[in-house]
Amino acid sequence: MAGEFERHPNSRLLEGKVVATLFFEPSTRTRLSFETAANRLGARVIGFADPKVTSGTKGETLKDTIIMVSNYADVIVMRHYLEGAARYASEVSPVPVINAGDGANQHPSQTMLDLYSIYKTQGTLDNLQIYLVGDLKYGRTVHSLLTAMRHFSPTFHFIAPDELAMPEYWKQYCLDHDISYVEHKDFNEDTIRDADILYMTRVQKERFTDLMEYERVKDRYLLKRSMLQKVKDNMKILHPLPRVNEIEYSIDDDPHAYYFEQARNGLYARQALICDALGITLEEVINCKSFIL
């Protein structure tokens, strides 16, 4: 479905529908891509990007906010700082809820665009060597990617400092689902030479309660252009963005860099997610007569 929207991004499939975007946590790409997706499908968008302007500051509960917004919208896209908030919202809402990130837990819409990006660049999702680098403790994007890739027999490589290592319960998840993984401490050209996908992440300052700990680890793993000399021709560098200082800017014009294209793919994946949540099928998308050229 995402591929169909990449070929024909503008339509009136959702004309008359309303999409509510509720962002209790800062966002650039996720919020704007969801709102652009809704607009390109002909829907109207309501919502907020700053919880300080909502009745939550007056003590309104999340439940009441969700029920209230569901009176106005056909689907809710929500980002929240609490883990499990999206699941809770889906249980109290009479309209579909799409999780746009819940704390350090999951980021499933990011994973859908990641899968689309991996498939586009590798031609398959099966049997890939995927290297996850940086913040594997709090990085919800890598947790969601683990969940999705269990269907495609990957080998994951975890590269992180001890303070930000992949949590034990996610390693157990890999064992329970027969996902192969290898842990590394070194990050150099030899470590990454066999990668199909090099998935970089930033160290998330907002997840730390101890800023001294953040300062100790924030610059630990930096991808330099010189480290790409031995990598495979098909290797692509992904990053959920925003980037801070974990990828040298000189890499941006390297053929292995794919993170900006990855962000663009988010528009098509999120168009597909909104349609799926509203019960629109791939056949209906393909046969849509209201595409706008």
Short mmCIF file of C-alpha atoms in Angstrom, two decimals:
data_model
loop_
_atom_site.label_atom_id
_atom_site.label_comp_id
_atom_site.label_asym_id
_atom_site.label_seq_id
_atom_site.Cartn_x
_atom_site.Cartn_y
_atom_site.Cartn_z
CA MET A 1 0.00 0.00 0.00
CA ALA A 2 2.89 2.35 0.79
CA GLY A 3 4.32 1.62 -2.64
CA GLU A 4 1.01 2.56 -4.23
CA PHE A 5 1.02 5.88 -2.35
CA GLU A 6 4.60 6.54 -3.40
CA ARG A 7 3.46 6.24 -7.01
CA HIS A 8 0.27 8.27 -6.40
CA PRO A 9 0.64 10.31 -3.18
CA ASN A 10 -2.37 12.60 -3.63
CA SER A 11 -5.97 11.39 -3.55
CA ARG A 12 -9.39 12.06 -2.05
CA LEU A 13 -9.65 8.64 -0.38
CA LEU A 14 -10.30 10.23 3.02
CA GLU A 15 -12.38 13.18 1.93
CA GLY A 16 -14.81 14.00 4.74
CA LYS A 17 -12.66 12.25 7.38
CA VAL A 18 -10.92 13.93 10.33
CA VAL A 19 -7.54 12.83 11.71
CA ALA A 20 -6.58 14.01 15.22
CA THR A 21 -2.86 14.26 16.03
CA LEU A 22 -2.26 14.39 19.79
CA PHE A 23 1.42 14.92 20.59
CA PHE A 24 2.14 15.03 24.30
CA GLU A 25 5.86 14.82 23.47
CA PRO A 26 7.99 16.81 20.97
CA SER A 27 8.12 15.62 17.37
CA THR A 28 9.05 16.94 13.95
CA ARG A 29 9.08 14.12 11.38
CA THR A 30 6.43 11.88 12.92
CA ARG A 31 3.87 14.62 13.49
CA LEU A 32 4.45 16.43 10.19
CA SER A 33 4.50 13.22 8.15
CA PHE A 34 1.24 12.00 9.71
CA GLU A 35 -0.38 15.39 9.11
CA THR A 36 0.95 15.53 5.55
CA ALA A 37 -0.28 11.97 4.98
CA ALA A 38 -3.77 12.94 6.12
CA ASN A 39 -3.79 16.09 3.99
CA ARG A 40 -2.58 14.26 0.88
CA LEU A 41 -5.42 11.77 1.36
CA GLY A 42 -8.00 14.55 1.51
CA ALA A 43 -8.68 14.41 5.26
CA ARG A 44 -8.81 17.32 7.67
CA VAL A 45 -6.39 17.49 10.59
CA ILE A 46 -7.02 18.66 14.16
CA GLY A 47 -4.86 18.32 17.24
CA PHE A 48 -1.97 19.80 19.17
CA ALA A 49 1.81 19.63 19.35
CA ASP A 50 2.10 21.10 22.84
CA PRO A 51 0.21 19.51 25.75
CA LYS A 52 0.47 22.80 27.66
CA VAL A 53 -2.34 24.19 25.52
CA THR A 54 -4.72 21.35 26.47
CA SER A 55 -7.03 20.77 29.40
CA GLY A 56 -4.48 18.29 30.72
CA THR A 57 -2.88 21.28 32.43
CA LYS A 58 -6.17 21.68 34.31
CA GLY A 59 -6.10 18.09 35.51
CA GLU A 60 -8.06 16.36 32.74
CA THR A 61 -7.18 12.66 32.56
CA LEU A 62 -5.86 10.96 29.45
CA LYS A 63 -9.04 8.88 29.32
CA ASP A 64 -11.26 11.95 29.25
CA THR A 65 -9.07 13.62 26.62
CA ILE A 66 -9.21 10.58 24.35
CA ILE A 67 -12.97 10.13 24.68
CA MET A 68 -13.51 13.83 24.05
CA VAL A 69 -11.31 13.89 20.93
CA SER A 70 -12.95 10.74 19.59
CA ASN A 71 -16.17 12.76 19.36
CA TYR A 72 -14.48 14.94 16.75
CA ALA A 73 -12.22 12.59 14.79
CA ASP A 74 -12.35 9.34 12.83
CA VAL A 75 -8.85 8.24 13.88
CA ILE A 76 -6.39 9.41 16.55
CA VAL A 77 -2.61 9.53 16.13
CA MET A 78 -0.97 9.86 19.55
CA ARG A 79 2.54 10.29 20.92
CA HIS A 80 2.93 10.15 24.69
CA TYR A 81 5.80 10.14 27.17
CA LEU A 82 4.32 7.24 29.19
CA GLU A 83 4.96 3.66 28.14
CA GLY A 84 1.68 1.90 27.40
CA ALA A 85 -0.28 5.12 26.94
CA ALA A 86 -1.24 4.32 23.34
CA ARG A 87 -2.49 0.87 24.28
CA TYR A 88 -4.56 2.37 27.08
CA ALA A 89 -5.95 5.01 24.72
CA SER A 90 -6.96 2.31 22.24
CA GLU A 91 -8.88 0.51 25.00
CA VAL A 92 -10.98 3.56 25.92
CA SER A 93 -11.39 5.09 22.45
CA PRO A 94 -14.32 4.21 20.17
CA VAL A 95 -12.20 5.20 17.13
CA PRO A 96 -8.85 3.70 16.02
CA VAL A 97 -5.68 4.88 17.76
CA ILE A 98 -2.27 4.82 16.04
CA ASN A 99 0.76 4.76 18.34
CA ALA A 100 3.20 7.50 17.27
CA GLY A 101 5.61 6.57 20.09
CA ASP A 102 5.04 5.82 23.77
CA GLY A 103 7.98 6.68 25.98
CA ALA A 104 10.90 4.29 25.66
CA ASN A 105 8.57 1.43 24.72
CA GLN A 106 7.68 1.25 21.01
CA HIS A 107 7.46 3.29 17.81
CA PRO A 108 5.54 1.02 15.40
CA SER A 109 4.87 3.55 12.64
CA GLN A 110 8.62 4.21 12.45
CA THR A 111 9.16 0.48 12.08
CA MET A 112 6.71 0.28 9.19
CA LEU A 113 8.64 2.95 7.29
CA ASP A 114 11.88 1.20 8.29
CA LEU A 115 10.62 -2.07 6.82
CA TYR A 116 9.59 -0.26 3.65
CA SER A 117 13.03 1.40 3.44
CA ILE A 118 14.88 -1.87 4.04
CA TYR A 119 12.80 -3.67 1.43
CA LYS A 120 13.33 -0.89 -1.13
CA THR A 121 17.11 -0.87 -0.64
CA GLN A 122 17.77 -4.60 -0.19
CA GLY A 123 15.04 -6.12 -2.35
CA THR A 124 14.09 -8.42 0.54
CA LEU A 125 13.47 -8.48 4.27
CA ASP A 126 14.82 -12.00 4.72
CA ASN A 127 18.11 -13.14 6.26
CA LEU A 128 19.69 -9.70 6.63
CA GLN A 129 22.58 -8.59 8.85
CA ILE A 130 21.20 -5.61 10.78
CA TYR A 131 23.49 -3.58 13.03
CA LEU A 132 21.85 -1.45 15.74
CA VAL A 133 24.14 1.23 17.13
CA GLY A 134 23.90 3.66 20.04
CA ASP A 135 21.02 3.90 22.48
CA LEU A 136 19.56 0.42 22.59
CA LYS A 137 18.20 0.79 26.13
CA TYR A 138 15.78 3.66 25.60
CA GLY A 139 15.53 3.56 21.80
CA ARG A 140 11.93 2.64 21.08
CA THR A 141 12.63 2.47 17.34
CA VAL A 142 15.06 -0.43 17.75
CA HIS A 143 12.67 -2.26 20.09
CA SER A 144 9.90 -2.04 17.52
CA LEU A 145 12.25 -3.14 14.74
CA LEU A 146 13.15 -6.27 16.73
CA THR A 147 9.46 -7.07 17.09
CA ALA A 148 8.75 -6.74 13.38
CA MET A 149 11.86 -8.42 12.00
CA ARG A 150 11.26 -11.64 13.93
CA HIS A 151 9.23 -12.77 10.89
CA PHE A 152 12.22 -12.52 8.51
CA SER A 153 15.11 -14.49 10.11
CA PRO A 154 17.55 -11.60 10.62
CA THR A 155 20.84 -11.59 12.49
CA PHE A 156 21.02 -8.53 14.72
CA HIS A 157 24.25 -6.97 15.93
CA PHE A 158 23.95 -4.84 19.07
CA ILE A 159 26.59 -2.11 19.42
CA ALA A 160 26.20 0.01 22.55
CA PRO A 161 28.00 1.07 25.72
CA ASP A 162 27.14 -0.87 28.87
CA GLU A 163 24.97 2.00 30.10
CA LEU A 164 22.81 1.84 26.97
CA ALA A 165 22.95 -1.88 26.15
CA MET A 166 19.94 -3.76 24.83
CA PRO A 167 17.81 -4.61 27.92
CA GLU A 168 17.85 -8.21 29.08
CA TYR A 169 14.13 -8.67 28.45
CA TRP A 170 14.64 -7.78 24.78
CA LYS A 171 17.50 -10.27 24.54
CA GLN A 172 15.17 -12.85 26.03
CA TYR A 173 12.58 -11.82 23.44
CA CYS A 174 15.14 -12.64 20.75
CA LEU A 175 15.80 -16.04 22.30
CA ASP A 176 12.08 -16.78 22.61
CA HIS A 177 11.52 -15.97 18.93
CA ASP A 178 14.68 -17.59 17.51
CA ILE A 179 16.23 -14.24 16.54
CA SER A 180 20.01 -14.47 16.24
CA TYR A 181 22.01 -11.66 17.79
CA VAL A 182 25.62 -10.75 18.50
CA GLU A 183 26.82 -8.08 20.93
CA HIS A 184 29.80 -5.81 20.20
CA LYS A 185 31.61 -3.16 22.18
CA ASP A 186 33.94 -1.98 19.39
CA PHE A 187 32.63 0.26 16.62
CA ASN A 188 35.04 0.41 13.70
CA GLU A 189 35.35 -0.44 10.02
CA ASP A 190 35.97 -4.10 10.73
CA THR A 191 32.99 -4.43 13.06
CA ILE A 192 30.50 -3.19 10.45
CA ARG A 193 32.02 -4.64 7.26
CA ASP A 194 29.31 -7.34 6.89
CA ALA A 195 26.31 -5.09 7.56
CA ASP A 196 23.37 -4.93 5.17
CA ILE A 197 21.70 -2.27 7.32
CA LEU A 198 23.54 0.02 9.73
CA TYR A 199 20.88 1.52 11.98
CA MET A 200 22.26 4.49 13.91
CA THR A 201 20.45 6.06 16.87
CA ARG A 202 21.07 9.14 18.98
CA VAL A 203 21.65 9.07 22.70
CA GLN A 204 18.39 10.49 24.03
CA LYS A 205 19.14 13.16 26.61
CA GLU A 206 15.48 13.38 27.59
CA ARG A 207 15.49 9.77 28.85
CA PHE A 208 18.29 10.35 31.37
CA THR A 209 17.69 11.30 34.99
CA ASP A 210 21.46 11.63 35.55
CA LEU A 211 22.92 14.21 33.14
CA MET A 212 26.47 13.23 34.10
CA GLU A 213 25.75 9.75 32.80
CA TYR A 214 24.43 11.29 29.57
CA GLU A 215 27.63 13.32 29.15
CA ARG A 216 29.72 10.17 29.62
CA VAL A 217 28.05 8.22 26.81
CA LYS A 218 26.71 10.78 24.32
CA ASP A 219 29.78 10.78 22.06
CA ARG A 220 30.78 7.15 22.47
CA TYR A 221 29.82 5.92 18.99
CA LEU A 222 30.36 8.25 16.04
CA LEU A 223 30.09 7.00 12.45
CA LYS A 224 32.93 8.49 10.43
CA ARG A 225 33.26 8.44 6.67
CA SER A 226 36.58 6.63 6.96
CA MET A 227 34.74 3.67 8.52
CA LEU A 228 32.84 2.97 5.27
CA GLN A 229 35.83 1.79 3.25
CA LYS A 230 35.21 -1.92 3.79
CA VAL A 231 31.39 -2.07 3.84
CA LYS A 232 29.28 -4.01 1.35
CA ASP A 233 28.03 -2.21 -1.76
CA ASN A 234 24.41 -2.77 -0.77
CA MET A 235 24.83 -1.46 2.80
CA LYS A 236 22.53 1.40 3.75
CA ILE A 237 22.72 3.68 6.77
CA LEU A 238 19.39 4.31 8.47
CA HIS A 239 18.57 6.68 11.33
CA PRO A 240 15.14 7.51 12.79
CA LEU A 241 16.33 11.13 13.26
CA PRO A 242 16.87 13.66 14.66
CA ARG A 243 20.61 13.29 14.33
CA VAL A 244 22.77 15.01 16.93
CA ASN A 245 26.42 14.10 16.38
CA GLU A 246 26.44 10.33 15.78
CA ILE A 247 26.89 10.55 11.97
CA GLU A 248 29.49 12.81 10.39
CA TYR A 249 27.85 15.35 8.10
CA SER A 250 30.31 14.44 5.34
CA ILE A 251 28.50 11.08 5.03
CA ASP A 252 25.26 12.75 3.87
CA ASP A 253 26.31 12.65 0.20
CA ASP A 254 27.74 9.13 0.42
CA PRO A 255 25.77 6.51 -1.59
CA HIS A 256 25.39 4.42 1.59
CA ALA A 257 23.48 7.20 3.37
CA TYR A 258 19.72 6.64 3.23
CA TYR A 259 18.29 8.38 6.32
CA PHE A 260 16.72 11.34 4.53
CA GLU A 261 15.08 9.05 1.97
CA GLN A 262 14.00 6.89 4.92
CA ALA A 263 12.22 9.90 6.43
CA ARG A 264 10.47 10.57 3.11
CA ASN A 265 9.27 6.96 3.03
CA GLY A 266 7.52 7.73 6.32
CA LEU A 267 4.92 9.74 4.45
CA TYR A 268 3.87 6.77 2.29
CA ALA A 269 3.96 4.27 5.16
CA ARG A 270 1.82 6.54 7.33
CA GLN A 271 -0.67 7.11 4.53
CA ALA A 272 -1.01 3.33 4.41
CA LEU A 273 -1.35 3.07 8.21
CA ILE A 274 -4.13 5.65 8.38
CA CYS A 275 -6.02 3.93 5.57
CA ASP A 276 -5.58 0.52 7.17
CA ALA A 277 -6.82 1.83 10.52
CA LEU A 278 -9.93 3.14 8.77
CA GLY A 279 -10.60 -0.19 7.06
CA ILE A 280 -9.53 0.85 3.56
CA THR A 281 -8.04 -2.10 1.67
CA LEU A 282 -5.15 -2.26 -0.78
CA GLU A 283 -7.62 -3.16 -3.52
CA GLU A 284 -9.59 0.00 -2.78
CA VAL A 285 -6.41 2.06 -2.92
CA ILE A 286 -5.34 0.52 -6.23
CA ASN A 287 -8.78 1.01 -7.74
CA CYS A 288 -9.19 4.55 -6.40
CA LYS A 289 -10.46 6.86 -9.14
CA SER A 290 -9.81 10.03 -7.14
CA PHE A 291 -6.04 10.25 -7.46
CA ILE A 292 -4.87 13.81 -8.01
CA LEU A 293 -1.94 14.14 -10.40
#
